[in-house]
mmCIF file with all atom_site columns, C-alpha atoms in Angstrom:
data_model
loop_
_atom_site.group_PDB
_atom_site.id
_atom_site.type_symbol
_atom_site.label_atom_id
_atom_site.label_alt_id
_atom_site.label_comp_id
_atom_site.label_asym_id
_atom_site.label_entity_id
_atom_site.label_seq_id
_atom_site.pdbx_PDB_ins_code
_atom_site.Cartn_x
_atom_site.Cartn_y
_atom_site.Cartn_z
_atom_site.occupancy
_atom_site.B_iso_or_equiv
_atom_site.pdbx_formal_charge
_atom_site.auth_seq_id
_atom_site.auth_comp_id
_atom_site.auth_asym_id
_atom_site.auth_atom_id
_atom_site.pdbx_PDB_model_num
ATOM 1   C CA . GLY P 1 1   ? -69.082 40.922 -92.573 1.00 0.00 ? 319 GLY P CA 1
ATOM 2   C CA . GLN P 1 2   ? -66.423 43.045 -90.376 1.00 0.00 ? 320 GLN P CA 1
ATOM 3   C CA . GLN P 1 3   ? -62.765 42.580 -91.199 1.00 0.00 ? 321 GLN P CA 1
ATOM 4   C CA . LEU P 1 4   ? -59.492 43.906 -89.736 1.00 0.00 ? 322 LEU P CA 1
ATOM 5   C CA . ASN P 1 5   ? -56.317 44.537 -92.527 1.00 0.00 ? 323 ASN P CA 1
ATOM 6   C CA . GLN P 1 6   ? -53.196 43.416 -90.801 1.00 0.00 ? 324 GLN P CA 1
ATOM 7   C CA . SER P 1 7   ? -49.750 44.542 -92.796 1.00 0.00 ? 325 SER P CA 1
ATOM 8   C CA . PRO P 1 8   ? -47.650 43.400 -93.789 1.00 0.00 ? 326 PRO P CA 1
ATOM 9   C CA . GLN P 1 9   ? -48.349 39.736 -94.082 1.00 0.00 ? 327 GLN P CA 1
ATOM 10  C CA . SER P 1 10  ? -45.033 38.779 -93.933 1.00 0.00 ? 328 SER P CA 1
ATOM 11  C CA . MET P 1 11  ? -41.451 41.137 -92.671 1.00 0.00 ? 329 MET P CA 1
ATOM 12  C CA . PHE P 1 12  ? -37.942 39.451 -92.860 1.00 0.00 ? 330 PHE P CA 1
ATOM 13  C CA . ILE P 1 13  ? -35.125 41.223 -90.760 1.00 0.00 ? 331 ILE P CA 1
ATOM 14  C CA . GLN P 1 14  ? -32.190 41.309 -88.900 1.00 0.00 ? 332 GLN P CA 1
ATOM 15  C CA . GLU P 1 15  ? -31.421 40.508 -86.048 1.00 0.00 ? 333 GLU P CA 1
ATOM 16  C CA . GLY P 1 16  ? -31.686 43.119 -83.809 1.00 0.00 ? 334 GLY P CA 1
ATOM 17  C CA . GLU P 1 17  ? -34.099 45.369 -86.242 1.00 0.00 ? 335 GLU P CA 1
ATOM 18  C CA . ASP P 1 18  ? -37.120 47.069 -84.717 1.00 0.00 ? 336 ASP P CA 1
ATOM 19  C CA . VAL P 1 19  ? -40.725 45.614 -86.101 1.00 0.00 ? 337 VAL P CA 1
ATOM 20  C CA . SER P 1 20  ? -43.663 47.169 -87.138 1.00 0.00 ? 338 SER P CA 1
ATOM 21  C CA . MET P 1 21  ? -46.890 46.391 -88.127 1.00 0.00 ? 339 MET P CA 1
ATOM 22  C CA . ASN P 1 22  ? -50.693 47.561 -88.087 1.00 0.00 ? 340 ASN P CA 1
ATOM 23  C CA . CYS P 1 23  ? -54.294 47.034 -88.337 1.00 0.00 ? 341 CYS P CA 1
ATOM 24  C CA . THR P 1 24  ? -57.180 49.050 -89.791 1.00 0.00 ? 342 THR P CA 1
ATOM 25  C CA . SER P 1 25  ? -60.741 48.352 -89.290 1.00 0.00 ? 343 SER P CA 1
ATOM 26  C CA . SER P 1 26  ? -63.646 50.287 -91.138 1.00 0.00 ? 344 SER P CA 1
ATOM 27  C CA . SER P 1 27  ? -65.370 50.417 -87.722 1.00 0.00 ? 345 SER P CA 1
ATOM 28  C CA . ILE P 1 28  ? -64.587 51.431 -84.059 1.00 0.00 ? 346 ILE P CA 1
ATOM 29  C CA . PHE P 1 29  ? -63.627 48.882 -81.763 1.00 0.00 ? 347 PHE P CA 1
ATOM 30  C CA . ASN P 1 30  ? -63.023 48.844 -78.514 1.00 0.00 ? 348 ASN P CA 1
ATOM 31  C CA . THR P 1 31  ? -60.985 46.595 -76.878 1.00 0.00 ? 349 THR P CA 1
ATOM 32  C CA . TRP P 1 32  ? -57.760 45.754 -79.286 1.00 0.00 ? 350 TRP P CA 1
ATOM 33  C CA . LEU P 1 33  ? -55.585 42.119 -78.095 1.00 0.00 ? 351 LEU P CA 1
ATOM 34  C CA . TRP P 1 34  ? -52.396 41.207 -79.719 1.00 0.00 ? 352 TRP P CA 1
ATOM 35  C CA . TYR P 1 35  ? -51.282 37.940 -79.794 1.00 0.00 ? 353 TYR P CA 1
ATOM 36  C CA . LYS P 1 36  ? -48.193 35.624 -80.685 1.00 0.00 ? 354 LYS P CA 1
ATOM 37  C CA . GLN P 1 37  ? -48.607 32.485 -82.501 1.00 0.00 ? 355 GLN P CA 1
ATOM 38  C CA . ASP P 1 38  ? -45.754 29.693 -83.073 1.00 0.00 ? 356 ASP P CA 1
ATOM 39  C CA . PRO P 1 39  ? -46.274 27.103 -85.826 1.00 0.00 ? 357 PRO P CA 1
ATOM 40  C CA . GLY P 1 40  ? -48.704 23.830 -84.634 1.00 0.00 ? 358 GLY P CA 1
ATOM 41  C CA . GLU P 1 41  ? -50.013 26.004 -80.835 1.00 0.00 ? 359 GLU P CA 1
ATOM 42  C CA . GLY P 1 42  ? -52.675 27.969 -79.970 1.00 0.00 ? 360 GLY P CA 1
ATOM 43  C CA . PRO P 1 43  ? -52.349 32.033 -80.122 1.00 0.00 ? 361 PRO P CA 1
ATOM 44  C CA . VAL P 1 44  ? -50.355 33.591 -77.004 1.00 0.00 ? 362 VAL P CA 1
ATOM 45  C CA . LEU P 1 45  ? -51.572 37.144 -75.237 1.00 0.00 ? 363 LEU P CA 1
ATOM 46  C CA . LEU P 1 46  ? -48.761 39.192 -76.182 1.00 0.00 ? 364 LEU P CA 1
ATOM 47  C CA . ILE P 1 47  ? -50.671 42.953 -74.953 1.00 0.00 ? 365 ILE P CA 1
ATOM 48  C CA . ALA P 1 48  ? -54.048 44.004 -74.018 1.00 0.00 ? 366 ALA P CA 1
ATOM 49  C CA . LEU P 1 49  ? -55.680 47.455 -75.426 1.00 0.00 ? 367 LEU P CA 1
ATOM 50  C CA . TYR P 1 50  ? -58.943 48.975 -73.568 1.00 0.00 ? 368 TYR P CA 1
ATOM 51  C CA . LYS P 1 51  ? -58.673 52.812 -74.200 1.00 0.00 ? 369 LYS P CA 1
ATOM 52  C CA . ALA P 1 52  ? -58.489 55.402 -77.076 1.00 0.00 ? 370 ALA P CA 1
ATOM 53  C CA . GLY P 1 53  ? -54.919 56.401 -77.396 1.00 0.00 ? 371 GLY P CA 1
ATOM 54  C CA . GLU P 1 54  ? -53.541 53.689 -74.540 1.00 0.00 ? 372 GLU P CA 1
ATOM 55  C CA . LEU P 1 55  ? -49.636 52.541 -75.011 1.00 0.00 ? 373 LEU P CA 1
ATOM 56  C CA . THR P 1 56  ? -48.995 49.949 -73.454 1.00 0.00 ? 374 THR P CA 1
ATOM 57  C CA . SER P 1 57  ? -45.639 47.923 -73.426 1.00 0.00 ? 375 SER P CA 1
ATOM 58  C CA . ASN P 1 58  ? -44.859 44.608 -72.516 1.00 0.00 ? 376 ASN P CA 1
ATOM 59  C CA . GLY P 1 59  ? -40.768 44.013 -72.540 1.00 0.00 ? 377 GLY P CA 1
ATOM 60  C CA . ARG P 1 60  ? -39.408 44.437 -76.208 1.00 0.00 ? 378 ARG P CA 1
ATOM 61  C CA . LEU P 1 61  ? -42.845 44.606 -77.021 1.00 0.00 ? 379 LEU P CA 1
ATOM 62  C CA . THR P 1 62  ? -45.201 48.690 -77.290 1.00 0.00 ? 380 THR P CA 1
ATOM 63  C CA . ALA P 1 63  ? -49.274 48.672 -79.188 1.00 0.00 ? 381 ALA P CA 1
ATOM 64  C CA . GLN P 1 64  ? -51.374 51.386 -79.049 1.00 0.00 ? 382 GLN P CA 1
ATOM 65  C CA . PHE P 1 65  ? -54.576 52.055 -79.350 1.00 0.00 ? 383 PHE P CA 1
ATOM 66  C CA . GLY P 1 66  ? -55.662 54.301 -81.809 1.00 0.00 ? 384 GLY P CA 1
ATOM 67  C CA . ILE P 1 67  ? -57.596 57.171 -81.394 1.00 0.00 ? 385 ILE P CA 1
ATOM 68  C CA . THR P 1 68  ? -59.582 57.174 -84.365 1.00 0.00 ? 386 THR P CA 1
ATOM 69  C CA . ARG P 1 69  ? -60.533 53.378 -82.246 1.00 0.00 ? 387 ARG P CA 1
ATOM 70  C CA . LYS P 1 70  ? -60.029 51.953 -85.890 1.00 0.00 ? 388 LYS P CA 1
ATOM 71  C CA . ASP P 1 71  ? -56.913 51.170 -85.689 1.00 0.00 ? 389 ASP P CA 1
ATOM 72  C CA . SER P 1 72  ? -54.040 49.663 -83.702 1.00 0.00 ? 390 SER P CA 1
ATOM 73  C CA . PHE P 1 73  ? -49.972 49.499 -84.160 1.00 0.00 ? 391 PHE P CA 1
ATOM 74  C CA . LEU P 1 74  ? -47.900 46.416 -82.769 1.00 0.00 ? 392 LEU P CA 1
ATOM 75  C CA . ASN P 1 75  ? -44.022 47.981 -82.079 1.00 0.00 ? 393 ASN P CA 1
ATOM 76  C CA . ILE P 1 76  ? -41.268 45.056 -81.665 1.00 0.00 ? 394 ILE P CA 1
ATOM 77  C CA . SER P 1 77  ? -38.097 46.137 -80.697 1.00 0.00 ? 395 SER P CA 1
ATOM 78  C CA . ALA P 1 78  ? -33.724 45.390 -81.018 1.00 0.00 ? 396 ALA P CA 1
ATOM 79  C CA . SER P 1 79  ? -35.525 41.707 -82.223 1.00 0.00 ? 397 SER P CA 1
ATOM 80  C CA . ILE P 1 80  ? -34.039 37.918 -81.961 1.00 0.00 ? 398 ILE P CA 1
ATOM 81  C CA . PRO P 1 81  ? -34.639 34.785 -82.729 1.00 0.00 ? 399 PRO P CA 1
ATOM 82  C CA . SER P 1 82  ? -37.224 33.766 -80.579 1.00 0.00 ? 400 SER P CA 1
ATOM 83  C CA . ASP P 1 83  ? -39.124 36.120 -81.800 1.00 0.00 ? 401 ASP P CA 1
ATOM 84  C CA . VAL P 1 84  ? -40.608 34.572 -84.534 1.00 0.00 ? 402 VAL P CA 1
ATOM 85  C CA . GLY P 1 85  ? -43.659 32.969 -85.503 1.00 0.00 ? 403 GLY P CA 1
ATOM 86  C CA . ILE P 1 86  ? -47.500 34.849 -86.638 1.00 0.00 ? 404 ILE P CA 1
ATOM 87  C CA . TYR P 1 87  ? -48.279 37.833 -84.821 1.00 0.00 ? 405 TYR P CA 1
ATOM 88  C CA . PHE P 1 88  ? -52.677 39.104 -85.443 1.00 0.00 ? 406 PHE P CA 1
ATOM 89  C CA . CYS P 1 89  ? -54.781 41.885 -83.905 1.00 0.00 ? 407 CYS P CA 1
ATOM 90  C CA . ALA P 1 90  ? -57.715 41.212 -82.377 1.00 0.00 ? 408 ALA P CA 1
ATOM 91  C CA . GLY P 1 91  ? -60.122 43.726 -81.329 1.00 0.00 ? 409 GLY P CA 1
ATOM 92  C CA . GLN P 1 92  ? -63.935 43.406 -80.275 1.00 0.00 ? 410 GLN P CA 1
ATOM 93  C CA . PRO P 1 93  ? -66.043 45.619 -82.044 1.00 0.00 ? 411 PRO P CA 1
ATOM 94  C CA . LEU P 1 94  ? -68.211 48.623 -80.247 1.00 0.00 ? 412 LEU P CA 1
ATOM 95  C CA . TYR P 1 95  ? -71.072 46.960 -80.780 1.00 0.00 ? 413 TYR P CA 1
ATOM 96  C CA . ASN P 1 96  ? -71.070 42.735 -80.168 1.00 0.00 ? 414 ASN P CA 1
ATOM 97  C CA . GLN P 1 97  ? -72.644 40.200 -79.047 1.00 0.00 ? 415 GLN P CA 1
ATOM 98  C CA . GLY P 1 98  ? -70.647 38.763 -76.186 1.00 0.00 ? 416 GLY P CA 1
ATOM 99  C CA . GLY P 1 99  ? -66.703 38.934 -76.639 1.00 0.00 ? 417 GLY P CA 1
ATOM 100 C CA . LYS P 1 100 ? -66.141 37.489 -80.255 1.00 0.00 ? 418 LYS P CA 1
ATOM 101 C CA . LEU P 1 101 ? -63.285 38.545 -81.819 1.00 0.00 ? 419 LEU P CA 1
ATOM 102 C CA . ILE P 1 102 ? -62.192 39.524 -84.620 1.00 0.00 ? 420 ILE P CA 1
ATOM 103 C CA . PHE P 1 103 ? -58.698 38.810 -86.197 1.00 0.00 ? 421 PHE P CA 1
ATOM 104 C CA . GLY P 1 104 ? -56.227 40.449 -88.831 1.00 0.00 ? 422 GLY P CA 1
ATOM 105 C CA . GLN P 1 105 ? -55.045 38.127 -91.248 1.00 0.00 ? 423 GLN P CA 1
ATOM 106 C CA . GLY P 1 106 ? -52.034 37.690 -89.218 1.00 0.00 ? 424 GLY P CA 1
ATOM 107 C CA . THR P 1 107 ? -47.979 39.251 -90.020 1.00 0.00 ? 425 THR P CA 1
ATOM 108 C CA . GLU P 1 108 ? -45.785 36.784 -90.108 1.00 0.00 ? 426 GLU P CA 1
ATOM 109 C CA . LEU P 1 109 ? -42.402 37.442 -88.973 1.00 0.00 ? 427 LEU P CA 1
ATOM 110 C CA . SER P 1 110 ? -38.776 35.480 -89.492 1.00 0.00 ? 428 SER P CA 1
ATOM 111 C CA . VAL P 1 111 ? -35.678 36.770 -88.172 1.00 0.00 ? 429 VAL P CA 1
ATOM 112 C CA . LYS P 1 112 ? -32.144 36.257 -89.728 1.00 0.00 ? 430 LYS P CA 1
ATOM 113 C CA . PRO P 1 113 ? -29.917 35.836 -87.047 1.00 0.00 ? 431 PRO P CA 1
ATOM 114 C CA . ASP Z 2 1   ? -49.469 26.910 -70.393 1.00 0.00 ? 258 ASP Z CA 1
ATOM 115 C CA . SER Z 2 2   ? -52.978 29.071 -70.704 1.00 0.00 ? 259 SER Z CA 1
ATOM 116 C CA . GLY Z 2 3   ? -54.360 26.696 -68.347 1.00 0.00 ? 260 GLY Z CA 1
ATOM 117 C CA . VAL Z 2 4   ? -57.484 25.780 -71.319 1.00 0.00 ? 261 VAL Z CA 1
ATOM 118 C CA . THR Z 2 5   ? -57.124 22.462 -72.093 1.00 0.00 ? 262 THR Z CA 1
ATOM 119 C CA . GLN Z 2 6   ? -58.141 20.740 -75.424 1.00 0.00 ? 263 GLN Z CA 1
ATOM 120 C CA . THR Z 2 7   ? -58.361 17.281 -76.563 1.00 0.00 ? 264 THR Z CA 1
ATOM 121 C CA . PRO Z 2 8   ? -57.820 15.090 -78.253 1.00 0.00 ? 265 PRO Z CA 1
ATOM 122 C CA . LYS Z 2 9   ? -55.358 17.670 -79.611 1.00 0.00 ? 266 LYS Z CA 1
ATOM 123 C CA . HIS Z 2 10  ? -55.070 15.618 -83.404 1.00 0.00 ? 267 HIS Z CA 1
ATOM 124 C CA . LEU Z 2 11  ? -58.027 13.266 -84.996 1.00 0.00 ? 268 LEU Z CA 1
ATOM 125 C CA . ILE Z 2 12  ? -58.311 11.909 -88.213 1.00 0.00 ? 269 ILE Z CA 1
ATOM 126 C CA . THR Z 2 13  ? -61.499 10.749 -89.509 1.00 0.00 ? 270 THR Z CA 1
ATOM 127 C CA . ALA Z 2 14  ? -63.813 10.316 -92.698 1.00 0.00 ? 271 ALA Z CA 1
ATOM 128 C CA . THR Z 2 15  ? -66.392 12.029 -94.807 1.00 0.00 ? 272 THR Z CA 1
ATOM 129 C CA . GLY Z 2 16  ? -69.774 11.895 -92.681 1.00 0.00 ? 273 GLY Z CA 1
ATOM 130 C CA . GLN Z 2 17  ? -68.582 11.604 -89.902 1.00 0.00 ? 274 GLN Z CA 1
ATOM 131 C CA . ARG Z 2 18  ? -69.264 12.618 -86.781 1.00 0.00 ? 275 ARG Z CA 1
ATOM 132 C CA . VAL Z 2 19  ? -66.567 14.008 -84.305 1.00 0.00 ? 276 VAL Z CA 1
ATOM 133 C CA . THR Z 2 20  ? -66.561 15.487 -80.899 1.00 0.00 ? 277 THR Z CA 1
ATOM 134 C CA . LEU Z 2 21  ? -63.924 17.584 -79.198 1.00 0.00 ? 278 LEU Z CA 1
ATOM 135 C CA . ARG Z 2 22  ? -63.308 18.771 -76.463 1.00 0.00 ? 279 ARG Z CA 1
ATOM 136 C CA . CYS Z 2 23  ? -61.679 21.951 -74.040 1.00 0.00 ? 280 CYS Z CA 1
ATOM 137 C CA . SER Z 2 24  ? -61.794 22.986 -70.248 1.00 0.00 ? 281 SER Z CA 1
ATOM 138 C CA . PRO Z 2 25  ? -61.580 26.635 -69.468 1.00 0.00 ? 282 PRO Z CA 1
ATOM 139 C CA . ARG Z 2 26  ? -58.730 27.889 -66.713 1.00 0.00 ? 283 ARG Z CA 1
ATOM 140 C CA . SER Z 2 27  ? -59.927 27.881 -63.659 1.00 0.00 ? 284 SER Z CA 1
ATOM 141 C CA . GLY Z 2 28  ? -62.331 31.158 -62.733 1.00 0.00 ? 285 GLY Z CA 1
ATOM 142 C CA . ASP Z 2 29  ? -62.758 31.315 -66.752 1.00 0.00 ? 286 ASP Z CA 1
ATOM 143 C CA . LEU Z 2 30  ? -66.897 31.673 -66.824 1.00 0.00 ? 287 LEU Z CA 1
ATOM 144 C CA . SER Z 2 31  ? -66.776 32.342 -70.818 1.00 0.00 ? 288 SER Z CA 1
ATOM 145 C CA . VAL Z 2 32  ? -65.269 29.762 -73.732 1.00 0.00 ? 289 VAL Z CA 1
ATOM 146 C CA . TYR Z 2 33  ? -65.371 30.371 -77.746 1.00 0.00 ? 290 TYR Z CA 1
ATOM 147 C CA . TRP Z 2 34  ? -64.827 28.193 -80.157 1.00 0.00 ? 291 TRP Z CA 1
ATOM 148 C CA . TYR Z 2 35  ? -62.865 29.466 -83.137 1.00 0.00 ? 292 TYR Z CA 1
ATOM 149 C CA . GLN Z 2 36  ? -61.132 27.964 -86.884 1.00 0.00 ? 293 GLN Z CA 1
ATOM 150 C CA . GLN Z 2 37  ? -58.707 27.863 -88.660 1.00 0.00 ? 294 GLN Z CA 1
ATOM 151 C CA . SER Z 2 38  ? -57.603 27.242 -91.674 1.00 0.00 ? 295 SER Z CA 1
ATOM 152 C CA . LEU Z 2 39  ? -55.138 28.246 -94.532 1.00 0.00 ? 296 LEU Z CA 1
ATOM 153 C CA . ASP Z 2 40  ? -56.951 29.781 -95.715 1.00 0.00 ? 297 ASP Z CA 1
ATOM 154 C CA . GLN Z 2 41  ? -59.247 32.318 -93.734 1.00 0.00 ? 298 GLN Z CA 1
ATOM 155 C CA . GLY Z 2 42  ? -57.989 32.844 -90.826 1.00 0.00 ? 299 GLY Z CA 1
ATOM 156 C CA . LEU Z 2 43  ? -59.163 32.618 -87.776 1.00 0.00 ? 300 LEU Z CA 1
ATOM 157 C CA . GLN Z 2 44  ? -62.306 32.635 -87.719 1.00 0.00 ? 301 GLN Z CA 1
ATOM 158 C CA . PHE Z 2 45  ? -64.735 32.729 -84.205 1.00 0.00 ? 302 PHE Z CA 1
ATOM 159 C CA . LEU Z 2 46  ? -67.763 30.098 -84.310 1.00 0.00 ? 303 LEU Z CA 1
ATOM 160 C CA . ILE Z 2 47  ? -69.389 30.634 -80.603 1.00 0.00 ? 304 ILE Z CA 1
ATOM 161 C CA . GLN Z 2 48  ? -70.067 31.970 -77.050 1.00 0.00 ? 305 GLN Z CA 1
ATOM 162 C CA . TYR Z 2 49  ? -70.831 30.619 -74.199 1.00 0.00 ? 306 TYR Z CA 1
ATOM 163 C CA . TYR Z 2 50  ? -71.459 32.154 -70.778 1.00 0.00 ? 307 TYR Z CA 1
ATOM 164 C CA . ASN Z 2 51  ? -71.476 30.860 -67.619 1.00 0.00 ? 308 ASN Z CA 1
ATOM 165 C CA . GLY Z 2 52  ? -73.900 27.489 -69.174 1.00 0.00 ? 309 GLY Z CA 1
ATOM 166 C CA . GLU Z 2 53  ? -76.227 29.395 -71.273 1.00 0.00 ? 310 GLU Z CA 1
ATOM 167 C CA . GLU Z 2 54  ? -74.876 30.580 -75.430 1.00 0.00 ? 311 GLU Z CA 1
ATOM 168 C CA . ARG Z 2 55  ? -73.868 34.215 -75.383 1.00 0.00 ? 312 ARG Z CA 1
ATOM 169 C CA . ALA Z 2 56  ? -73.202 34.431 -79.235 1.00 0.00 ? 313 ALA Z CA 1
ATOM 170 C CA . LYS Z 2 57  ? -73.455 33.194 -82.524 1.00 0.00 ? 314 LYS Z CA 1
ATOM 171 C CA . GLY Z 2 58  ? -70.282 33.374 -85.671 1.00 0.00 ? 315 GLY Z CA 1
ATOM 172 C CA . ASN Z 2 59  ? -70.588 31.679 -88.912 1.00 0.00 ? 316 ASN Z CA 1
ATOM 173 C CA . ILE Z 2 60  ? -71.382 28.974 -86.894 1.00 0.00 ? 317 ILE Z CA 1
ATOM 174 C CA . LEU Z 2 61  ? -73.041 25.688 -90.086 1.00 0.00 ? 318 LEU Z CA 1
ATOM 175 C CA . GLU Z 2 62  ? -75.861 23.912 -89.144 1.00 0.00 ? 319 GLU Z CA 1
ATOM 176 C CA . ARG Z 2 63  ? -74.137 20.913 -89.165 1.00 0.00 ? 320 ARG Z CA 1
ATOM 177 C CA . PHE Z 2 64  ? -71.356 22.133 -86.138 1.00 0.00 ? 321 PHE Z CA 1
ATOM 178 C CA . SER Z 2 65  ? -73.067 22.499 -82.293 1.00 0.00 ? 322 SER Z CA 1
ATOM 179 C CA . ALA Z 2 66  ? -71.866 23.119 -78.954 1.00 0.00 ? 323 ALA Z CA 1
ATOM 180 C CA . GLN Z 2 67  ? -72.555 22.942 -75.053 1.00 0.00 ? 324 GLN Z CA 1
ATOM 181 C CA . GLN Z 2 68  ? -71.008 23.760 -72.186 1.00 0.00 ? 325 GLN Z CA 1
ATOM 182 C CA . PHE Z 2 69  ? -71.793 21.309 -68.985 1.00 0.00 ? 326 PHE Z CA 1
ATOM 183 C CA . PRO Z 2 70  ? -72.336 22.640 -65.606 1.00 0.00 ? 327 PRO Z CA 1
ATOM 184 C CA . ASP Z 2 71  ? -68.188 22.294 -64.212 1.00 0.00 ? 328 ASP Z CA 1
ATOM 185 C CA . LEU Z 2 72  ? -67.970 24.560 -67.378 1.00 0.00 ? 329 LEU Z CA 1
ATOM 186 C CA . HIS Z 2 73  ? -66.013 22.397 -70.099 1.00 0.00 ? 330 HIS Z CA 1
ATOM 187 C CA . SER Z 2 74  ? -67.342 22.966 -73.361 1.00 0.00 ? 331 SER Z CA 1
ATOM 188 C CA . GLU Z 2 75  ? -68.108 20.501 -75.965 1.00 0.00 ? 332 GLU Z CA 1
ATOM 189 C CA . LEU Z 2 76  ? -68.186 20.841 -79.984 1.00 0.00 ? 333 LEU Z CA 1
ATOM 190 C CA . ASN Z 2 77  ? -70.072 18.439 -82.201 1.00 0.00 ? 334 ASN Z CA 1
ATOM 191 C CA . LEU Z 2 78  ? -68.841 18.536 -86.108 1.00 0.00 ? 335 LEU Z CA 1
ATOM 192 C CA . SER Z 2 79  ? -71.077 16.215 -87.699 1.00 0.00 ? 336 SER Z CA 1
ATOM 193 C CA . SER Z 2 80  ? -70.997 14.908 -92.270 1.00 0.00 ? 337 SER Z CA 1
ATOM 194 C CA . LEU Z 2 81  ? -67.978 15.643 -92.060 1.00 0.00 ? 338 LEU Z CA 1
ATOM 195 C CA . GLU Z 2 82  ? -66.817 17.590 -95.348 1.00 0.00 ? 339 GLU Z CA 1
ATOM 196 C CA . LEU Z 2 83  ? -63.430 18.050 -96.699 1.00 0.00 ? 340 LEU Z CA 1
ATOM 197 C CA . GLY Z 2 84  ? -63.253 21.345 -96.033 1.00 0.00 ? 341 GLY Z CA 1
ATOM 198 C CA . ASP Z 2 85  ? -63.899 20.805 -92.411 1.00 0.00 ? 342 ASP Z CA 1
ATOM 199 C CA . SER Z 2 86  ? -59.872 20.036 -91.463 1.00 0.00 ? 343 SER Z CA 1
ATOM 200 C CA . ALA Z 2 87  ? -58.456 22.926 -90.057 1.00 0.00 ? 344 ALA Z CA 1
ATOM 201 C CA . LEU Z 2 88  ? -57.864 23.306 -86.978 1.00 0.00 ? 345 LEU Z CA 1
ATOM 202 C CA . TYR Z 2 89  ? -60.255 23.959 -83.877 1.00 0.00 ? 346 TYR Z CA 1
ATOM 203 C CA . PHE Z 2 90  ? -59.357 26.542 -80.934 1.00 0.00 ? 347 PHE Z CA 1
ATOM 204 C CA . CYS Z 2 91  ? -60.595 27.238 -77.574 1.00 0.00 ? 348 CYS Z CA 1
ATOM 205 C CA . ALA Z 2 92  ? -60.690 29.692 -75.976 1.00 0.00 ? 349 ALA Z CA 1
ATOM 206 C CA . SER Z 2 93  ? -61.535 31.258 -72.617 1.00 0.00 ? 350 SER Z CA 1
ATOM 207 C CA . SER Z 2 94  ? -62.658 34.717 -71.148 1.00 0.00 ? 351 SER Z CA 1
ATOM 208 C CA . VAL Z 2 95  ? -63.494 35.439 -67.137 1.00 0.00 ? 352 VAL Z CA 1
ATOM 209 C CA . GLY Z 2 96  ? -66.462 37.978 -68.328 1.00 0.00 ? 353 GLY Z CA 1
ATOM 210 C CA . THR Z 2 97  ? -67.085 39.180 -72.137 1.00 0.00 ? 354 THR Z CA 1
ATOM 211 C CA . SER Z 2 98  ? -65.888 42.917 -72.278 1.00 0.00 ? 355 SER Z CA 1
ATOM 212 C CA . GLY Z 2 99  ? -62.744 44.813 -70.579 1.00 0.00 ? 356 GLY Z CA 1
ATOM 213 C CA . THR Z 2 100 ? -59.862 43.216 -69.502 1.00 0.00 ? 357 THR Z CA 1
ATOM 214 C CA . TYR Z 2 101 ? -62.782 40.503 -68.322 1.00 0.00 ? 358 TYR Z CA 1
ATOM 215 C CA . ASN Z 2 102 ? -62.409 39.137 -71.779 1.00 0.00 ? 359 ASN Z CA 1
ATOM 216 C CA . GLU Z 2 103 ? -58.729 38.650 -72.117 1.00 0.00 ? 360 GLU Z CA 1
ATOM 217 C CA . GLN Z 2 104 ? -58.918 35.508 -74.180 1.00 0.00 ? 361 GLN Z CA 1
ATOM 218 C CA . PHE Z 2 105 ? -56.316 33.036 -73.402 1.00 0.00 ? 362 PHE Z CA 1
ATOM 219 C CA . PHE Z 2 106 ? -56.620 29.572 -76.078 1.00 0.00 ? 363 PHE Z CA 1
ATOM 220 C CA . GLY Z 2 107 ? -55.593 26.227 -75.635 1.00 0.00 ? 364 GLY Z CA 1
ATOM 221 C CA . PRO Z 2 108 ? -53.167 24.152 -77.551 1.00 0.00 ? 365 PRO Z CA 1
ATOM 222 C CA . GLY Z 2 109 ? -55.997 22.910 -80.387 1.00 0.00 ? 366 GLY Z CA 1
ATOM 223 C CA . THR Z 2 110 ? -57.759 20.561 -81.800 1.00 0.00 ? 367 THR Z CA 1
ATOM 224 C CA . ARG Z 2 111 ? -56.086 19.165 -85.467 1.00 0.00 ? 368 ARG Z CA 1
ATOM 225 C CA . LEU Z 2 112 ? -58.982 17.470 -87.724 1.00 0.00 ? 369 LEU Z CA 1
ATOM 226 C CA . THR Z 2 113 ? -58.350 16.129 -90.760 1.00 0.00 ? 370 THR Z CA 1
ATOM 227 C CA . VAL Z 2 114 ? -60.701 14.674 -92.715 1.00 0.00 ? 371 VAL Z CA 1
ATOM 228 C CA . LEU Z 2 115 ? -60.374 11.822 -95.474 1.00 0.00 ? 372 LEU Z CA 1
#
């Protein structure tokens, strides 16, 4: 079935550093979403992207929908301790039945004060 | 708070048993989705209902079933439970099924433990 490859799997950074993570797919997606999940909680929607090439920001977070429609990246600038958590990309395949989302495996972010 | 509610928060049961998980979507959302999250499989789509009708199906086991009621709340029924069914089960809701209408908001989840 369809899969999303998300990298890196984990990151250990110093507070104040910038972070970048990305997702790639073997097939075309028409929507990319980025979520953050804290332990024991549900994923929280951070950014949604709908057009190839689209660049969208939400505070210190910036995400882009790749031109090929097969990839997306998320950048976090000037990281702070509360950025700790697992970040997931999710996409809606182009030829999709319903609103099903495919999720990446997640990037676990640790921030050292 | 996403506006999506799920009950119960935790569920501990034995193999072979049957359980029901409940979800209430955000006000105004017509679509409800069920996802399973386990350590080795990540977040996996199970099933979607839109305005009471099944709209999409993932790799949902035959032992699992779901429905969406006229008031739009949904229930996920898991039967003949096995140890491997232990996982977090999330419900998500959205207005529709595509584009901006498919921004899915997740509930807090139900942690199922099968002993």
